[in-house]
Short mmCIF file of C-alpha atoms and ligand atoms in Angstrom, two decimals:
data_model
loop_
_atom_site.label_atom_id
_atom_site.label_comp_id
_atom_site.label_asym_id
_atom_site.label_seq_id
_atom_site.Cartn_x
_atom_site.Cartn_y
_atom_site.Cartn_z
CA MET H 1 -0.32 0.05 -0.05
CA ARG H 2 1.45 3.60 -0.96
CA ASN H 3 2.40 5.51 2.41
CA GLU H 4 2.16 9.37 1.21
CA ASP H 5 -1.05 10.93 1.48
CA ARG H 6 -1.43 11.85 -2.66
CA ASP H 7 -3.63 14.45 -2.90
CA LEU H 8 -6.57 13.11 -5.69
CA THR H 9 -8.75 16.33 -4.84
CA GLY H 10 -10.31 17.25 -8.26
CA GLY H 11 -9.50 13.47 -9.73
CA ILE H 12 -11.84 10.78 -11.16
CA GLY H 13 -13.20 7.76 -9.61
CA ILE H 14 -13.84 5.21 -12.15
CA LEU H 15 -16.96 2.44 -10.86
CA GLY H 16 -16.59 -0.22 -13.44
CA GLY H 17 -18.95 -3.70 -12.77
CA THR H 18 -22.55 -5.11 -14.59
CA PHE H 19 -24.76 -2.93 -12.80
CA ASP H 20 -27.97 -5.86 -13.80
CA PRO H 21 -29.05 -3.60 -12.51
CA ILE H 22 -27.53 -1.09 -10.50
CA HIS H 23 -28.26 -0.69 -7.09
CA LEU H 24 -27.98 1.81 -3.39
CA GLY H 25 -24.60 0.13 -2.59
CA HIS H 26 -23.37 1.34 -5.88
CA THR H 27 -23.62 4.85 -5.89
CA GLN H 28 -22.75 4.55 -2.15
CA VAL H 29 -19.74 2.70 -2.49
CA ALA H 30 -19.54 5.93 -5.49
CA ARG H 31 -20.39 9.23 -3.51
CA ALA H 32 -17.65 7.40 -0.22
CA VAL H 33 -15.30 7.12 -2.81
CA LYS H 34 -15.24 11.00 -3.69
CA ASP H 35 -16.02 12.38 -0.46
CA HIS H 36 -12.75 10.62 0.70
CA TYR H 37 -10.69 11.74 -1.70
CA ASN H 38 -12.60 15.15 -2.65
CA LEU H 39 -12.72 14.02 -5.96
CA SER H 40 -14.94 16.32 -8.71
CA LEU H 41 -16.56 13.45 -10.49
CA VAL H 42 -17.03 9.65 -10.88
CA PHE H 43 -17.42 8.06 -13.83
CA ILE H 44 -19.65 4.68 -14.11
CA VAL H 45 -18.66 2.62 -16.89
CA PRO H 46 -20.60 -0.84 -17.52
CA VAL H 47 -19.14 -3.16 -19.28
CA TYR H 48 -19.84 -4.83 -22.18
CA ILE H 49 -19.33 -8.46 -21.84
CA ASN H 50 -16.84 -9.13 -18.76
CA PRO H 51 -14.08 -11.33 -19.85
CA LEU H 52 -14.34 -12.99 -15.78
CA ARG H 53 -17.97 -13.41 -16.20
CA LEU H 54 -18.82 -14.90 -19.65
CA GLU H 55 -22.25 -16.99 -18.29
CA GLN H 56 -24.66 -15.26 -16.41
CA GLU H 57 -27.93 -16.78 -16.11
CA ILE H 58 -30.59 -13.94 -15.69
CA SER H 59 -29.53 -10.80 -17.44
CA ALA H 60 -31.12 -7.31 -18.43
CA GLY H 61 -29.75 -7.16 -22.52
CA ILE H 62 -27.21 -3.99 -22.95
CA ASP H 63 -28.95 -1.04 -23.21
CA ASP H 64 -31.85 -2.13 -20.57
CA ARG H 65 -28.60 -2.13 -18.22
CA LEU H 66 -27.34 1.66 -20.05
CA VAL H 67 -31.41 2.87 -19.27
CA MET H 68 -31.12 1.93 -15.79
CA VAL H 69 -27.45 3.61 -14.88
CA HIS H 70 -28.67 6.47 -16.65
CA LEU H 71 -31.72 6.76 -14.63
CA ALA H 72 -29.65 6.29 -11.11
CA THR H 73 -27.57 8.84 -11.23
CA LEU H 74 -29.49 11.52 -12.80
CA ASP H 75 -29.76 13.45 -10.08
CA GLU H 76 -26.46 13.25 -8.85
CA SER H 77 -24.26 16.68 -10.74
CA TRP H 78 -20.55 14.74 -9.65
CA LEU H 79 -21.55 11.20 -10.96
CA TRP H 80 -21.47 10.26 -14.97
CA VAL H 81 -22.15 7.83 -16.71
CA ASP H 82 -19.36 6.45 -19.51
CA SER H 83 -20.05 3.95 -21.94
CA ILE H 84 -16.69 3.29 -23.65
CA GLU H 85 -17.32 -0.23 -22.89
CA ILE H 86 -20.23 -0.20 -24.65
CA ASP H 87 -19.71 1.28 -27.28
CA ARG H 88 -16.44 -0.65 -27.97
CA GLY H 89 -17.95 -3.68 -27.57
CA ARG H 90 -20.20 -2.95 -30.28
CA GLU H 91 -18.30 -1.74 -32.69
CA HIS H 92 -15.88 -4.19 -31.96
CA ALA H 93 -17.43 -7.16 -30.69
CA GLU H 94 -14.96 -7.96 -28.11
CA VAL H 95 -15.16 -8.37 -24.54
CA SER H 96 -13.76 -5.28 -22.28
CA TYR H 97 -10.46 -5.32 -21.53
CA THR H 98 -9.88 -2.25 -17.78
CA ILE H 99 -6.63 -1.42 -19.34
CA GLU H 100 -8.15 -0.42 -22.34
CA THR H 101 -10.50 1.69 -20.16
CA LEU H 102 -8.31 3.50 -18.14
CA GLN H 103 -6.17 4.34 -21.72
CA HIS H 104 -9.45 5.85 -23.02
CA PHE H 105 -9.38 8.28 -19.20
CA LYS H 106 -5.80 8.86 -19.25
CA ALA H 107 -6.19 10.61 -22.71
CA GLU H 108 -10.15 12.35 -22.25
CA TYR H 109 -8.38 13.75 -18.95
CA PRO H 110 -4.61 14.29 -19.19
CA GLY H 111 -3.41 15.48 -15.95
CA THR H 112 -5.93 14.01 -13.97
CA PRO H 113 -5.28 11.69 -10.91
CA LEU H 114 -7.47 8.31 -11.81
CA VAL H 115 -8.96 5.71 -9.11
CA LEU H 116 -10.06 2.87 -9.82
CA ILE H 117 -12.89 1.61 -7.17
CA THR H 118 -13.80 -1.77 -6.58
CA GLY H 119 -15.92 -3.67 -3.55
CA SER H 120 -13.50 -6.69 -1.83
CA ASP H 121 -14.76 -9.13 -4.00
CA ASN H 122 -13.04 -8.48 -6.96
CA VAL H 123 -9.69 -7.46 -6.06
CA THR H 124 -8.51 -10.46 -8.20
CA PHE H 125 -6.03 -8.16 -10.40
CA HIS H 126 -3.97 -10.84 -10.53
CA ILE H 127 -5.66 -12.54 -13.08
CA TRP H 128 -6.97 -9.15 -14.78
CA ALA H 129 -5.34 -8.53 -18.10
CA ARG H 130 -2.16 -6.24 -18.67
CA ILE H 131 -2.53 -5.62 -15.00
CA ASP H 132 1.02 -5.08 -15.01
CA GLU H 133 0.42 -0.96 -17.09
CA PHE H 134 -1.98 -0.04 -14.25
CA PRO H 135 0.24 1.70 -12.62
CA LYS H 136 1.27 3.51 -15.60
CA TYR H 137 -2.50 5.34 -15.55
CA LEU H 138 -3.78 5.03 -12.17
CA ASP H 139 -3.16 7.05 -8.78
CA ARG H 140 -4.65 4.83 -6.96
CA ILE H 141 -7.18 1.52 -6.36
CA ALA H 142 -9.87 2.46 -3.48
CA VAL H 143 -11.24 -0.96 -1.94
CA VAL H 144 -14.31 -0.99 -0.53
CA SER H 145 -15.47 -3.17 2.00
CA ARG H 146 -18.18 -5.49 1.19
CA PRO H 147 -20.20 -7.74 4.36
CA GLU H 148 -18.97 -11.38 3.83
CA TYR H 149 -16.06 -10.82 1.30
CA GLU H 150 -13.08 -10.29 3.27
CA LYS H 151 -11.89 -13.54 3.72
CA LYS H 152 -12.01 -14.38 0.06
CA MET H 153 -10.33 -10.83 0.00
CA GLU H 154 -6.94 -11.85 2.02
CA THR H 155 -6.39 -14.40 -0.17
CA ASP H 156 -7.52 -12.63 -3.51
CA VAL H 157 -4.86 -9.99 -1.82
CA ALA H 158 -1.97 -11.95 -1.10
CA LEU H 159 -1.86 -12.96 -4.89
CA VAL H 160 -1.63 -9.32 -5.58
CA ASN H 161 0.71 -9.07 -3.45
CA GLN H 162 2.84 -12.06 -4.83
CA ASN H 163 2.06 -11.73 -8.45
CA CYS H 164 1.70 -7.61 -9.19
CA PRO H 165 3.64 -6.09 -6.36
CA GLU H 166 3.20 -2.34 -7.59
CA VAL H 167 -0.48 -2.41 -8.04
CA ALA H 168 -0.56 -3.73 -4.69
CA GLU H 169 1.36 -0.32 -3.55
CA LEU H 170 -2.06 1.32 -5.43
CA ILE H 171 -4.53 -0.11 -2.77
CA GLU H 172 -5.68 1.75 -0.73
CA PHE H 173 -9.12 -0.34 1.52
CA LEU H 174 -11.22 2.08 2.52
CA SER H 175 -14.38 0.64 5.34
CA LEU H 176 -16.64 2.73 4.18
CA VAL H 177 -19.83 1.50 3.36
CA ASN H 178 -19.86 -2.01 4.55
CA ASN H 179 -24.04 -2.18 3.21
CA PRO H 180 -24.44 -6.55 1.86
CA VAL H 181 -26.61 -5.49 -1.19
CA SER H 182 -25.98 -7.14 -4.60
CA SER H 183 -27.06 -7.49 -7.99
CA THR H 184 -27.63 -11.23 -7.67
CA ASN H 185 -30.12 -11.25 -4.43
CA ILE H 186 -31.86 -8.31 -6.45
CA ARG H 187 -32.22 -11.07 -9.67
CA GLU H 188 -33.45 -13.46 -7.25
CA SER H 189 -36.29 -11.20 -5.32
CA PHE H 190 -37.95 -10.28 -8.39
CA LYS H 191 -38.38 -13.50 -9.71
CA ASP H 192 -39.66 -14.96 -6.42
CA GLY H 193 -41.91 -12.14 -6.53
CA PHE H 194 -40.20 -10.16 -3.79
CA ILE H 195 -39.82 -6.47 -4.21
CA PRO H 196 -36.32 -5.91 -2.88
CA SER H 197 -36.47 -3.23 -0.29
CA ASN H 198 -34.53 -0.27 -0.39
CA SER H 199 -31.65 -1.34 -2.44
CA LEU H 200 -32.89 0.61 -5.54
CA TYR H 201 -33.53 3.44 -7.22
CA PRO H 202 -37.48 4.20 -7.85
CA ASP H 203 -37.39 4.74 -11.71
CA VAL H 204 -35.40 2.16 -11.59
CA GLU H 205 -37.43 -0.25 -10.22
CA ARG H 206 -41.05 1.42 -12.10
CA TYR H 207 -38.02 0.77 -15.19
CA ILE H 208 -38.02 -2.58 -14.51
CA ARG H 209 -41.32 -3.28 -13.95
CA LYS H 210 -42.80 -1.77 -16.61
CA TYR H 211 -39.88 -3.36 -18.91
CA GLY H 212 -40.62 -6.88 -17.42
CA LEU H 213 -37.42 -7.25 -16.47
CA TYR H 214 -35.77 -9.77 -14.85
CA GLY H 215 -39.20 -11.66 -14.53
CA THR H 216 -41.52 -9.39 -13.85
CA LYS H 217 -44.62 -9.17 -15.76
CA GLY H 218 -43.90 -6.05 -17.73
CA GLY H 219 -45.26 -5.01 -20.42
CA PRO H 220 -48.46 -2.40 -21.91
CA LEU H 221 -51.14 -5.82 -21.25
P1 ATP M 301 -23.75 -9.46 -8.74
O1 ATP M 301 -24.20 -9.38 -8.35
O2 ATP M 301 -24.48 -9.30 -10.78
O3 ATP M 301 -22.10 -9.33 -9.73
P2 ATP M 301 -22.91 -7.09 -8.13
O4 ATP M 301 -23.68 -6.32 -6.42
O5 ATP M 301 -21.73 -7.61 -7.79
O6 ATP M 301 -23.96 -7.36 -8.73
P3 ATP M 301 -21.87 -5.43 -9.75
O7 ATP M 301 -21.60 -4.55 -10.86
O8 ATP M 301 -21.08 -6.39 -10.00
O9 ATP M 301 -22.36 -5.71 -8.44
O10 ATP M 301 -20.51 -4.43 -8.93
C1 ATP M 301 -19.64 -3.18 -9.54
C2 ATP M 301 -18.82 -2.40 -8.71
O11 ATP M 301 -19.68 -2.17 -7.60
C3 ATP M 301 -17.89 -3.88 -8.41
O12 ATP M 301 -16.76 -3.57 -7.74
C4 ATP M 301 -18.19 -4.89 -6.86
O13 ATP M 301 -17.54 -5.27 -6.61
C5 ATP M 301 -18.97 -3.32 -6.24
N1 ATP M 301 -20.15 -3.19 -5.55
C6 ATP M 301 -21.48 -4.17 -5.67
N2 ATP M 301 -21.83 -3.84 -4.82
C7 ATP M 301 -21.21 -3.00 -3.93
C8 ATP M 301 -21.75 -2.95 -2.36
N3 ATP M 301 -23.10 -3.72 -2.01
N4 ATP M 301 -21.20 -3.01 -1.55
C9 ATP M 301 -19.18 -2.43 -1.91
N5 ATP M 301 -19.15 -2.50 -2.89
C10 ATP M 301 -20.11 -2.98 -4.57
MG1 MG M 302 -20.19 -8.22 -8.39
#
């Protein structure tokens, strides 16, 4: 972990993910990291296809995931959506690699510190493509605590330390949120006919129900 306290004021946070669907845990994480480093903006970056997750049972389409992230970020002036991975994926029919996304942000915002944001379930950096190049683009990796993943994270972090120590140096662990909400639970709840309470933006829930996502009825009739 890096010892010096880098000034990330004015920097940009990047929160990638499937967002299937986006939930209040995601926006809570984005806000907590923004406040912690006093960042100017956070970008939600929905993945086109995650190379580490090629199969998923119940899933919304790419367009629906994109609409939902827009709905959930509309009211926050500092929270934006960047559709680079979806645009690139559509154009080249390719899986998404975070390194290419970092290159995109570095080119768009030269000189601005970049902070990659993940939850503690997602610290398998040692198997991410071209991970050795990450320190060229990133000032920090903010790993936000997520209940029930602490043990798994310890194992992953040991592997990151071992295989890519320069990336491990960028990591800062932040115990800021501890919200157990997950998209998997939300999809399951809808499938089982429950209303997942306090986990979705109202407009996102309305969208899911209107368009019949995740096994809800939906449709005009
Ligand atoms: P799924 O259950 O489908 O994997 P998810 O809730 O994990 O969905 P993702 O889209 O996979 O959502 O997550 C995007 C990013 O947000 C990941 O880095 C993930 O670790 C982080 N994240 C999601 N939910 C939380 C949470 N409740 N607390 C902290 N981080 C979270
Ligand atoms: Mg996940």
